Amino acid sequence: DLHNQWTARCMEEFFKQGDMEQEQGLNFSPLCDRQNTVVPQSQIGFIDFIVAPTFTVCGDVICLVLDQKEDQANKPWEKVLEDNKEIWQVKATSGETGIEASDTINDVKPPRVVSAKPNGNVEENCVSENGNITLGEKEEAAKEEPEKPVSLDNRHLIKQIGPITINSAPPDKPTKHKDVVGEVPSNILSRPGSPVTWNFGVKESITVAPPR
């Protein structure tokens, strides 16, 4: 499904980075070690600590914009997140550690990047390993370049849910921040002051009431 495809693409990119880090004698970045990364468990953590909190705040903002109460809000992503997390939990419980290869072979490749020269001519960005652009390499690249598609249709990577409709009437006058700040839930607003005064070193400040 769509979630699995994008996860596979992300993990393939991470693992390629890890391979390059290993070749250069560097330590692996998080989730970039293809031999030891447990993909199902990493996705459960990603949903719990990144995706779900982010969408919770976004949902609060949508409710505020649409003037909806919490029990009236339509939040389809909550069921999607639960389903995706359950799938990863089953994989983790069964001992799976990796993920199936993505179907990037079916993606439509974007056209070659070009840059405009001061005289108006267009030059293809063909760069050799030492960083120099050579005529021979440009000619060779032109031979190998496949025929450009008529359109870049990658709709198999996108799922659209909506549209969101706003049934409430617009305000009589432009809304200013000072007019509505008292009605905005505290979990949407950043705490007062600046990062300098947020006391990041204090455990309570980053575990109980983190700045948003």
XYZ file of C-alpha atoms in Angstrom:
212
model
C 0.000 0.000 0.000
C 0.976 3.667 -0.088
C 2.381 3.751 3.459
C 4.534 0.679 2.844
C 5.835 2.068 -0.467
C 6.987 5.345 1.053
C 8.523 3.534 4.030
C 10.474 1.300 1.637
C 11.693 4.322 -0.310
C 12.848 6.099 2.856
C 14.637 3.031 4.194
C 16.370 2.422 0.839
C 17.675 5.991 0.953
C 18.811 5.573 4.569
C 20.601 2.316 3.804
C 22.389 3.796 0.782
C 23.624 6.600 3.016
C 24.792 4.030 5.550
C 26.684 2.117 2.857
C 28.506 5.317 1.875
C 29.291 6.100 5.520
C 30.721 2.612 5.974
C 32.884 2.958 2.866
C 34.348 6.169 4.279
C 34.965 4.685 7.723
C 32.285 6.789 9.405
C 29.828 5.770 12.095
C 26.342 4.875 10.898
C 23.719 7.585 11.179
C 20.480 6.516 12.924
C 18.490 3.928 10.901
C 21.183 3.773 8.197
C 22.763 0.417 9.116
C 21.057 -2.087 6.801
C 22.374 -5.041 8.802
C 21.127 -4.006 12.230
C 18.150 -1.661 11.709
C 14.836 -3.225 12.752
C 12.446 -1.556 10.330
C 9.102 -2.528 11.955
C 10.195 -1.261 15.369
C 11.595 1.948 13.869
C 8.247 2.667 12.202
C 6.319 2.084 15.427
C 8.542 4.650 17.139
C 8.203 7.036 14.207
C 4.404 6.885 14.444
C 4.336 7.216 18.244
C 6.816 10.062 18.661
C 6.702 12.024 15.385
C 3.619 11.390 13.233
C 0.888 11.062 15.873
C 1.922 14.139 17.930
C 2.275 16.206 14.757
C -1.172 15.264 13.498
C -2.677 15.843 16.931
C -1.574 19.481 16.788
C -2.687 19.774 13.142
C -6.086 18.358 14.104
C -6.428 20.936 16.871
C -5.630 23.693 14.390
C -8.206 22.375 11.902
C -10.875 22.250 14.617
C -10.078 25.847 15.512
C -10.200 27.020 11.890
C -13.469 25.184 11.188
C -14.915 26.205 14.551
C -15.598 22.573 15.454
C -15.706 20.877 18.811
C -13.379 17.960 19.411
C -16.185 15.372 19.255
C -17.416 16.817 15.923
C -14.083 16.718 14.142
C -13.439 14.260 11.344
C -9.884 12.932 11.727
C -9.444 10.057 9.246
C -5.698 9.883 9.878
C -6.252 8.478 13.380
C -7.688 5.212 12.013
C -4.985 5.084 9.317
C -2.247 5.477 11.920
C -3.783 2.761 14.101
C -3.987 0.364 11.148
C -0.415 1.069 10.015
C 0.938 0.710 13.533
C -0.897 -2.591 13.986
C 0.656 -3.943 10.777
C 4.158 -3.016 11.968
C 3.436 -4.486 15.410
C 2.511 -7.830 13.838
C 5.736 -7.778 11.807
C 7.806 -6.898 14.883
C 6.178 -9.645 16.969
C 6.829 -12.230 14.265
C 10.516 -11.324 14.227
C 10.696 -9.495 10.902
C 13.507 -6.958 10.699
C 13.572 -5.727 7.086
C 11.123 -4.517 4.466
C 10.224 -5.524 0.936
C 11.824 -3.600 -1.931
C 9.849 -0.630 -3.233
C 8.462 -0.334 -6.772
C 10.625 2.654 -7.698
C 11.207 0.973 -11.057
C 7.662 2.053 -11.982
C 8.236 5.706 -11.098
C 8.456 8.242 -13.911
C 11.903 9.785 -13.772
C 12.085 13.605 -13.863
C 13.827 15.262 -16.838
C 17.521 16.058 -16.671
C 18.361 19.216 -14.723
C 19.428 22.105 -16.940
C 20.843 25.523 -16.164
C 20.657 28.714 -18.226
C 23.948 30.393 -19.190
C 24.298 34.180 -19.337
C 24.162 34.124 -23.162
C 20.775 32.398 -23.076
C 22.028 28.934 -24.021
C 21.035 25.919 -21.961
C 23.669 23.584 -20.585
C 23.039 20.106 -19.183
C 24.555 19.459 -15.788
C 26.869 16.542 -16.553
C 29.611 16.500 -13.905
C 32.517 14.081 -13.822
C 33.836 12.494 -10.633
C 36.459 15.228 -10.217
C 33.800 17.926 -10.514
C 34.671 19.078 -14.039
C 32.127 19.202 -16.871
C 33.494 17.646 -20.036
C 32.164 17.649 -23.576
C 32.665 13.909 -23.976
C 30.642 13.140 -20.882
C 27.844 15.434 -22.044
C 27.711 13.693 -25.416
C 27.730 10.275 -23.756
C 24.983 11.304 -21.368
C 22.911 12.582 -24.269
C 23.158 9.171 -25.953
C 22.097 7.325 -22.809
C 19.304 9.731 -21.892
C 15.922 8.034 -22.401
C 13.117 9.724 -24.242
C 11.441 12.243 -21.982
C 7.878 11.357 -20.946
C 4.996 13.526 -22.030
C 3.975 14.070 -18.406
C 5.322 13.194 -14.985
C 2.507 11.001 -13.700
C 3.387 9.613 -10.267
C -0.132 9.514 -8.907
C 0.473 5.997 -7.586
C 2.525 7.683 -4.848
C -0.211 10.088 -3.743
C -3.480 9.526 -1.910
C -5.850 12.478 -1.665
C -8.419 12.648 1.113
C -10.900 15.486 1.121
C -11.713 18.124 0.278
C -12.184 19.928 3.591
C -15.272 22.110 3.532
C -15.783 25.212 5.671
C -19.442 25.786 6.470
C -19.055 28.684 8.887
C -19.501 32.269 7.726
C -16.401 34.454 7.298
C -15.703 37.044 10.013
C -17.147 40.524 9.685
C -13.668 42.028 9.770
C -10.107 40.707 9.365
C -9.091 38.652 12.375
C -6.079 39.812 14.345
C -3.956 37.630 16.554
C -4.683 39.682 19.666
C -8.439 39.218 19.144
C -8.372 35.406 19.250
C -5.276 34.522 21.265
C -7.412 33.985 24.366
C -9.544 31.364 22.584
C -6.646 29.296 21.213
C -5.871 26.080 23.145
C -2.544 26.204 24.989
C -1.198 23.156 23.138
C -1.208 25.102 19.855
C 0.632 28.202 21.058
C 4.332 28.314 21.802
C 5.258 29.123 25.345
C 6.080 32.804 25.948
C 9.578 34.160 25.689
C 12.357 32.846 23.473
C 14.350 29.585 23.248
C 16.965 31.235 25.475
C 14.496 31.315 28.366
C 12.885 27.908 27.796
C 15.383 26.097 30.047
C 16.102 23.135 27.787
C 18.397 21.764 30.465
C 15.514 21.325 32.894
C 14.021 17.843 32.525
C 10.471 19.008 33.285
C 10.545 21.536 30.450
C 11.160 18.946 27.752
C 9.119 16.031 29.078
C 6.000 17.648 30.552
C 5.469 20.858 28.598
C 7.823 21.009 25.602
C 7.828 24.186 23.470
C 5.849 23.831 20.252
